[in-house]
Coordinates of C-alpha atoms in Angstrom, one line a residue:
M1 CA -12.8 35.4 1.6
T2 CA -13.5 32.6 4.1
T3 CA -13.2 29.1 2.8
P4 CA -16.3 27.0 3.2
P5 CA -16.0 23.8 5.3
I6 CA -15.6 20.6 3.3
A7 CA -17.5 17.3 3.5
A8 CA -16.7 14.1 1.5
I9 CA -19.2 11.5 0.4
I10 CA -17.5 8.4 -0.7
L11 CA -19.6 5.8 -2.5
A12 CA -18.6 2.2 -1.5
A13 CA -21.8 0.3 -1.7
G14 CA -21.1 -1.8 -4.8
K15 CA -20.9 -5.5 -4.4
G16 CA -17.8 -5.9 -6.5
T17 CA -18.9 -9.2 -7.9
R18 CA -16.2 -9.2 -10.7
M19 CA -13.5 -9.3 -8.0
K20 CA -14.7 -12.8 -7.0
S21 CA -13.6 -12.2 -3.4
D22 CA -14.9 -12.4 0.1
L23 CA -13.1 -9.1 0.8
H24 CA -14.9 -5.9 0.1
K25 CA -13.8 -4.4 -3.2
V26 CA -12.6 -1.1 -1.8
L27 CA -10.5 -2.9 0.9
H28 CA -8.3 -4.7 -1.7
P29 CA -4.8 -3.2 -1.3
I30 CA -2.7 -1.1 -3.6
A31 CA 0.9 -0.8 -2.3
G32 CA -0.1 -2.5 0.9
Q33 CA -2.9 -0.1 1.8
P34 CA -6.6 -0.6 1.0
M35 CA -7.9 1.4 -1.9
L36 CA -10.4 3.2 0.3
M37 CA -7.6 4.3 2.7
H38 CA -5.6 5.7 -0.2
L39 CA -8.6 7.9 -1.1
L40 CA -9.3 8.9 2.5
A41 CA -5.6 9.9 3.0
S42 CA -5.9 12.3 0.1
V43 CA -9.2 13.7 1.4
D44 CA -7.6 14.2 4.8
V45 CA -5.0 16.6 3.3
L46 CA -7.9 19.0 2.8
A47 CA -8.9 18.8 6.5
P48 CA -12.6 17.9 5.9
A49 CA -15.2 18.7 8.5
R50 CA -17.1 15.5 7.7
K51 CA -16.5 12.2 5.9
V52 CA -19.4 9.9 5.0
V53 CA -18.8 6.5 3.5
V54 CA -21.9 5.0 1.8
V55 CA -21.9 1.2 2.3
G56 CA -24.0 -1.7 1.2
S57 CA -22.8 -5.3 1.2
G58 CA -19.7 -5.9 3.4
R59 CA -20.7 -3.3 5.9
D60 CA -19.0 -5.1 8.8
Q61 CA -15.7 -5.2 7.0
L62 CA -15.8 -1.4 6.3
E63 CA -16.8 -0.6 9.8
A64 CA -13.8 -2.5 11.1
A65 CA -11.5 -0.9 8.6
L66 CA -12.7 2.6 9.2
A67 CA -12.6 2.2 13.0
G68 CA -14.7 5.4 13.5
S69 CA -12.7 7.6 11.2
A70 CA -15.8 8.4 9.0
D71 CA -19.5 8.3 9.3
L72 CA -21.3 5.4 7.7
A73 CA -24.6 5.6 5.7
V74 CA -26.3 2.4 4.4
Q75 CA -27.7 2.0 0.9
D76 CA -30.1 -0.9 0.9
P77 CA -31.5 -1.5 -1.7
Q78 CA -29.0 -0.1 -4.2
L79 CA -30.9 2.1 -6.7
G80 CA -28.2 4.0 -8.4
T81 CA -25.5 6.6 -7.7
G82 CA -27.9 9.4 -7.0
H83 CA -29.7 7.2 -4.5
A84 CA -26.4 6.3 -2.9
V85 CA -25.6 10.0 -2.3
Q86 CA -29.1 10.6 -0.9
Q87 CA -28.2 8.1 1.9
A88 CA -25.7 10.6 3.2
E89 CA -28.2 13.4 3.7
R90 CA -29.0 12.5 7.3
A91 CA -25.4 12.5 8.3
L92 CA -24.9 15.9 6.7
A93 CA -28.2 17.4 7.9
D94 CA -26.5 20.2 9.8
F95 CA -23.6 20.7 7.4
D96 CA -23.3 23.9 5.4
G97 CA -20.4 23.9 3.0
D98 CA -18.9 22.2 0.0
V99 CA -19.4 18.5 -0.7
L100 CA -17.0 16.3 -2.7
I101 CA -18.5 13.2 -4.2
L102 CA -15.9 10.5 -4.6
Y103 CA -15.8 6.7 -5.3
G104 CA -14.0 4.2 -3.1
D105 CA -12.9 2.2 -6.1
V106 CA -11.3 5.3 -7.7
P107 CA -8.5 5.6 -5.1
L108 CA -5.7 7.6 -6.8
V109 CA -7.3 11.0 -7.0
R110 CA -4.8 13.6 -5.7
P111 CA -5.6 16.2 -3.1
E112 CA -4.6 18.9 -5.6
T113 CA -7.3 17.7 -8.0
M114 CA -9.9 17.7 -5.3
Q115 CA -8.9 21.2 -4.4
A116 CA -9.1 22.3 -8.0
M117 CA -12.7 21.1 -8.1
L118 CA -13.5 23.1 -4.9
D119 CA -11.7 26.2 -6.2
R120 CA -13.8 26.1 -9.4
L121 CA -17.0 25.7 -7.4
N122 CA -16.1 28.8 -5.4
A123 CA -14.9 30.9 -8.4
P124 CA -16.7 34.3 -8.9
D125 CA -19.1 32.9 -11.5
A126 CA -20.2 30.2 -8.9
P127 CA -21.2 27.1 -10.9
T128 CA -23.8 24.9 -9.3
V129 CA -22.0 21.6 -9.9
V130 CA -18.3 20.9 -10.9
V131 CA -17.7 17.6 -12.6
L132 CA -14.2 16.0 -12.9
C133 CA -13.7 14.9 -16.5
F134 CA -11.0 13.2 -18.5
A135 CA -10.1 12.5 -22.1
P136 CA -9.0 8.9 -22.5
E137 CA -7.4 7.4 -25.7
D138 CA -10.3 5.0 -25.9
T139 CA -13.6 6.5 -24.7
L140 CA -15.1 3.0 -24.4
R141 CA -18.7 3.3 -23.0
Y142 CA -18.1 6.3 -20.8
G143 CA -20.7 9.0 -20.5
R144 CA -19.9 12.1 -22.6
V145 CA -19.7 15.7 -21.4
I146 CA -20.6 18.3 -24.0
T147 CA -19.1 21.7 -23.2
E148 CA -18.7 25.3 -24.3
G149 CA -15.4 26.4 -22.8
D150 CA -15.5 24.8 -19.3
R151 CA -19.3 25.1 -19.0
I152 CA -21.4 21.9 -19.4
V153 CA -24.0 22.1 -22.1
K154 CA -25.1 18.5 -21.7
M155 CA -24.2 15.2 -20.1
V156 CA -25.2 12.0 -21.9
E157 CA -24.7 8.4 -21.3
H158 CA -22.9 6.5 -24.1
K159 CA -26.0 4.4 -24.9
D160 CA -28.1 7.5 -25.3
A161 CA -25.6 9.6 -27.2
T162 CA -25.7 10.4 -30.9
E163 CA -22.8 9.6 -33.2
E164 CA -21.8 13.2 -33.1
E165 CA -21.8 13.2 -29.3
R166 CA -19.9 9.9 -29.1
A167 CA -17.2 11.6 -31.1
V168 CA -16.6 13.9 -28.2
R169 CA -13.6 12.6 -26.1
L170 CA -14.4 14.4 -22.9
C171 CA -15.8 11.8 -20.5
N172 CA -17.4 11.9 -17.1
S173 CA -15.5 10.4 -14.1
G174 CA -18.5 10.6 -11.8
L175 CA -16.6 12.7 -9.3
M176 CA -18.3 16.0 -8.4
A177 CA -18.1 19.1 -6.1
V178 CA -21.5 20.6 -5.1
R179 CA -22.6 23.0 -2.4
S180 CA -24.5 21.2 0.3
G181 CA -27.4 23.6 -0.1
D182 CA -27.8 22.6 -3.7
L183 CA -26.9 18.9 -3.7
F184 CA -29.9 17.3 -1.9
T185 CA -32.4 19.8 -3.4
L186 CA -31.3 18.8 -6.9
L187 CA -31.3 15.1 -6.0
A188 CA -34.9 15.3 -4.7
D189 CA -36.0 16.2 -8.3
V190 CA -34.0 13.3 -10.0
G191 CA -36.4 10.6 -11.2
N192 CA -35.8 7.0 -12.1
D193 CA -37.5 7.0 -15.5
N194 CA -34.8 5.1 -17.3
A195 CA -34.1 1.5 -18.4
A196 CA -32.5 0.6 -15.1
G197 CA -35.1 2.3 -12.9
E198 CA -32.3 4.0 -11.0
I199 CA -31.6 7.4 -9.7
Y200 CA -28.5 8.7 -11.5
L201 CA -26.2 11.3 -9.9
V202 CA -25.3 12.8 -13.3
D203 CA -28.9 14.0 -13.7
I204 CA -28.3 16.8 -11.2
V205 CA -26.2 18.6 -13.9
N206 CA -29.0 18.5 -16.4
I207 CA -31.6 19.6 -13.8
A208 CA -29.3 22.6 -12.8
N209 CA -28.9 23.6 -16.4
A210 CA -32.6 23.4 -17.0
R211 CA -33.2 25.8 -14.1
G212 CA -31.0 28.4 -15.7
A213 CA -27.9 27.7 -13.6
F214 CA -24.7 26.4 -15.1
C215 CA -22.2 23.6 -14.3
A216 CA -18.5 23.5 -15.0
V217 CA -15.8 20.9 -15.7
V218 CA -12.3 20.4 -14.3
T219 CA -10.1 18.0 -16.2
T220 CA -7.5 15.5 -15.1
D221 CA -5.3 12.7 -16.4
P222 CA -7.2 9.4 -17.1
D223 CA -4.8 7.5 -14.9
E224 CA -5.9 9.6 -11.9
V225 CA -9.6 8.6 -12.2
A226 CA -9.0 4.9 -13.2
G227 CA -11.4 2.6 -11.3
V228 CA -11.2 -1.0 -10.1
N229 CA -13.8 -3.6 -10.9
S230 CA -11.7 -6.7 -11.4
R231 CA -8.4 -8.2 -10.4
S232 CA -6.8 -7.3 -13.6
E233 CA -7.8 -3.6 -13.1
L234 CA -6.4 -3.8 -9.6
A235 CA -3.1 -5.0 -11.0
A236 CA -3.1 -2.2 -13.6
L237 CA -3.7 0.4 -10.9
E238 CA -0.9 -1.1 -8.7
A239 CA 1.4 -0.7 -11.7
R240 CA 0.4 2.9 -12.2
W241 CA 1.0 3.7 -8.5
Q242 CA 4.3 2.0 -8.5
S243 CA 5.5 3.8 -11.6
R244 CA 4.6 7.1 -10.1
R245 CA 6.3 6.3 -6.8
R246 CA 9.5 5.1 -8.4
A247 CA 9.7 8.4 -10.3
E248 CA 9.2 10.3 -7.1
V249 CA 11.9 8.3 -5.3
M250 CA 14.4 8.9 -8.0
A251 CA 13.5 12.6 -8.2
D252 CA 14.2 12.9 -4.5
G253 CA 17.8 11.6 -5.0
A254 CA 17.8 7.8 -4.8
T255 CA 19.2 5.5 -7.5
L256 CA 17.1 2.6 -8.7
I257 CA 19.2 0.4 -11.0
A258 CA 16.1 -1.3 -12.6
P259 CA 13.1 0.8 -11.5
E260 CA 10.5 -1.5 -12.9
T261 CA 11.6 -4.3 -10.6
V262 CA 11.4 -2.4 -7.3
W263 CA 8.1 -2.5 -5.4
F264 CA 7.3 0.1 -2.8
A265 CA 4.6 0.2 0.0
F266 CA 2.4 3.3 0.4
D267 CA 4.5 4.5 3.3
T268 CA 8.1 3.6 2.2
A269 CA 10.5 6.4 3.1
V270 CA 13.7 6.5 1.1
A271 CA 16.4 9.2 1.7
R272 CA 19.0 10.7 -0.6
D273 CA 21.9 8.8 -2.2
V274 CA 20.3 5.4 -1.5
T275 CA 21.0 2.7 -4.0
I276 CA 18.4 0.1 -4.7
E277 CA 19.4 -2.8 -6.9
P278 CA 16.9 -4.9 -9.0
H279 CA 14.1 -7.0 -7.5
V280 CA 13.7 -5.4 -4.1
F281 CA 10.3 -5.6 -2.3
F282 CA 9.3 -3.1 0.4
G283 CA 6.4 -4.0 2.7
R284 CA 4.7 -1.6 5.0
G285 CA 6.7 0.5 7.5
V286 CA 10.2 0.8 6.0
T287 CA 12.5 3.8 6.4
V288 CA 15.9 3.9 4.6
A289 CA 18.4 6.6 5.6
D290 CA 21.0 8.4 3.5
G291 CA 23.6 6.5 1.6
A292 CA 22.2 3.0 2.3
I293 CA 22.7 0.2 -0.3
I294 CA 20.1 -2.4 -0.8
H295 CA 21.3 -5.3 -3.0
A296 CA 19.1 -7.4 -5.3
F297 CA 16.4 -9.8 -4.3
S298 CA 15.9 -8.4 -0.7
H299 CA 12.5 -8.4 1.1
I300 CA 12.0 -5.7 3.7
E301 CA 9.0 -4.9 5.9
G302 CA 8.5 -3.0 9.1
A303 CA 12.2 -2.1 9.3
T304 CA 14.6 0.8 9.7
I305 CA 17.8 0.9 7.7
G306 CA 20.4 3.3 9.0
A307 CA 22.7 5.7 7.1
G308 CA 25.4 4.0 5.1
A309 CA 24.1 0.5 5.9
E310 CA 24.3 -2.3 3.4
L311 CA 21.7 -5.0 2.9
G312 CA 21.6 -8.2 0.8
P313 CA 21.5 -9.6 -1.7
F314 CA 18.8 -12.2 -0.8
A315 CA 18.3 -10.7 2.6
R316 CA 15.1 -10.4 4.6
L317 CA 14.2 -7.9 7.3
R318 CA 11.0 -8.6 9.1
P319 CA 9.0 -6.2 11.3
G320 CA 10.9 -4.7 14.2
S321 CA 14.3 -4.9 12.6
V322 CA 16.7 -1.9 12.9
M323 CA 20.1 -1.6 11.1
G324 CA 22.4 0.9 12.6
E325 CA 24.7 3.2 10.7
Q326 CA 27.3 1.4 8.5
S327 CA 26.0 -2.0 9.6
K328 CA 25.8 -4.9 7.2
V329 CA 23.4 -7.7 6.6
G330 CA 24.5 -10.0 3.8
N331 CA 23.1 -12.7 1.6
F332 CA 20.6 -15.2 3.1
V333 CA 20.4 -13.4 6.4
E334 CA 17.0 -12.9 8.1
M335 CA 16.3 -10.5 11.0
K336 CA 13.1 -10.2 13.1
K337 CA 12.7 -7.8 16.0
T338 CA 16.5 -7.3 16.0
V339 CA 18.6 -4.2 16.5
L340 CA 22.0 -4.4 14.7
G341 CA 24.3 -1.8 16.2
A342 CA 26.4 0.7 14.3
G343 CA 29.1 -1.1 12.2
A344 CA 27.9 -4.6 13.3
K345 CA 27.9 -7.3 10.6
A346 CA 25.9 -10.4 9.9
S347 CA 27.4 -11.2 6.5
H348 CA 25.7 -14.5 5.5
L349 CA 23.5 -17.4 6.3
T350 CA 22.2 -16.2 9.6
Y351 CA 19.0 -15.9 11.6
L352 CA 18.7 -13.2 14.3
G353 CA 15.4 -13.0 16.1
D354 CA 14.5 -11.0 19.2
T355 CA 18.1 -9.9 19.4
V356 CA 20.2 -6.8 20.3
V357 CA 23.6 -6.8 18.7
G358 CA 26.1 -4.2 19.9
A359 CA 28.1 -1.9 17.8
G360 CA 31.0 -3.5 15.9
A361 CA 30.0 -7.0 16.7
N362 CA 30.5 -9.7 14.0
I363 CA 28.1 -12.6 13.5
G364 CA 29.6 -15.5 11.7
A365 CA 28.1 -17.5 8.9
G366 CA 25.4 -20.0 9.9
T367 CA 24.7 -18.5 13.3
I368 CA 21.2 -18.6 14.7
T369 CA 19.5 -17.2 17.7
C370 CA 17.2 -19.9 19.1
N371 CA 14.5 -17.5 20.3
Y372 CA 11.4 -19.8 20.5
D373 CA 10.8 -22.9 22.6
G374 CA 7.4 -23.7 21.1
F375 CA 5.5 -21.6 23.5
F376 CA 7.3 -18.3 24.2
K377 CA 9.9 -16.0 22.6
Y378 CA 13.1 -15.0 24.4
K379 CA 15.7 -12.4 23.9
T380 CA 19.4 -12.6 23.0
E381 CA 21.9 -9.8 23.8
I382 CA 25.3 -9.6 22.0
G383 CA 27.7 -7.0 23.4
E384 CA 29.7 -4.5 21.5
G385 CA 32.7 -5.9 19.6
A386 CA 31.7 -9.5 20.3
F387 CA 32.6 -12.2 17.7
I388 CA 30.3 -15.1 17.1
G389 CA 32.0 -18.0 15.3
S390 CA 30.4 -19.7 12.4
N391 CA 27.7 -22.3 12.8
S392 CA 26.9 -21.2 16.4
A393 CA 23.5 -21.5 18.1
L394 CA 22.7 -19.0 20.8
V395 CA 19.9 -20.5 22.9
A396 CA 17.8 -17.6 24.4
P397 CA 17.5 -16.1 26.9
V398 CA 21.2 -15.6 26.8
S399 CA 23.7 -12.7 26.9
I400 CA 27.1 -12.5 25.2
G401 CA 29.4 -9.9 26.9
A402 CA 31.1 -7.1 25.1
G403 CA 34.3 -8.3 23.3
A404 CA 33.6 -11.9 24.0
I405 CA 34.5 -14.6 21.4
V406 CA 32.2 -17.6 20.8
G407 CA 34.1 -20.4 19.0
A408 CA 32.7 -21.9 15.8
G409 CA 30.1 -24.6 16.2
S410 CA 29.2 -23.7 19.8
V411 CA 25.8 -24.2 21.3
V412 CA 25.6 -21.5 24.0
T413 CA 23.0 -21.9 26.7
R414 CA 24.5 -19.8 29.5
D415 CA 25.6 -16.1 29.6
V416 CA 29.2 -15.4 28.5
S417 CA 31.3 -12.8 30.3
A418 CA 32.8 -9.8 28.6
D419 CA 36.1 -10.6 26.7
A420 CA 35.8 -14.3 27.4
L421 CA 36.3 -17.2 25.0
V422 CA 33.6 -19.8 25.1
L423 CA 33.9 -23.2 23.4
V424 CA 30.8 -25.4 23.6
R425 CA 31.6 -28.5 21.5
P426 CA 33.1 -32.0 22.2
A427 CA 36.9 -32.4 22.1
Q428 CA 38.2 -33.6 18.7
T429 CA 39.3 -37.2 18.7
E430 CA 41.0 -39.3 15.9
K431 CA 41.0 -43.0 15.3
Q432 CA 43.9 -44.0 13.0
G433 CA 42.9 -46.2 10.0
W434 CA 39.2 -46.3 11.0
A435 CA 38.0 -45.0 7.6
T436 CA 40.0 -47.6 5.6
R437 CA 38.5 -50.5 7.7
F438 CA 35.0 -49.0 7.4
R439 CA 35.2 -48.8 3.6
A440 CA 36.4 -52.4 3.4
I441 CA 33.6 -53.7 5.5
M442 CA 30.9 -51.8 3.6
T443 CA 32.3 -52.8 0.2
A444 CA 32.2 -56.4 1.2
R445 CA 28.6 -56.1 2.3
K446 CA 27.7 -54.5 -1.0
T447 CA 29.3 -57.2 -3.1
K448 CA 27.6 -60.2 -1.4

């Protein structure tokens, strides 16, 4: 049996007024990625032939974020969920296949769940519509789904439900799977004779039933279909995502000492036998190789941490940072666009920016690479096995040769040869008795 092509209609026309933000609701991030992009990433696993995002307010923001990765349809005015889906009809005029109807503010639906909806739609008994349902602990004011087995007898909004119907715990998520040949035909017969004067998507189920067809349900966990309408709901969904990701990381062989204090980005990659101590934050674009140790209170983004490397505590890796195998970045060290070679160390109180550090080099406490002159950035190169003494300033562009030693307190402005010793500081002088005389003079002044 051939598999029908898939299209996804994603509703994102809501104004999101409860977010109280200039940013479109579906572009607010979870784990560093906009909600809408989480959903589209899951859709892409199914290799859809078409993706249509229905927009309203904030269209320019969505166009920029999507960058041509999906078609756009505009809903203006906004007259209900069914009306929103109708706006995608032109974009899908020549499409013949299965349609998933999703919501941009319900971002954590898994590809497996979407596939389960499509599988039920294409089962031998061929339901006309498949509705994704859930059974929350508190049914609140969700629409209810009355079923016999997995067949839908009736769908009813909470405000229209009887007490008996309200006692049913199966609720409508709003997500559906429908064949394209049925979807827009059913929508054409949906009226707006209701209190809001809107065209409701859910009515296609009741119309299909009235025509002698039948519709079916697929159920999922309530957390998977949780939506976002406010900042507090966004935070709650972030917490759900983080909890799930922590469990995955530990299941894959990493140790999290205090899981609830570690925050991952959507693309954080953590290998086996990695140890992550409490209060570590991962921004976008981080890869951690086998056996690395990340100590507490470290902040990492856009960085690669090599096998057996050790980071922190209180360290910061900014984008473009690479730690080689068995390298070490200690407390209060910051790296930006810097490659730290295998076995190299910057143990404490150091800034390395736009720098390449050779294997086995040692960067002393308080060292900084002066990479910015107020207009441009410049590069520092430190050779293999070099030793940079404490409290040194390397003024870029500058190169320190392999095996060279820079004396503590040096301000290096010119290249240093391999295996050389460089001292850039005034000679030490001593004035006998000066301190005693100074204290006497100042004490006399103070007592006048």
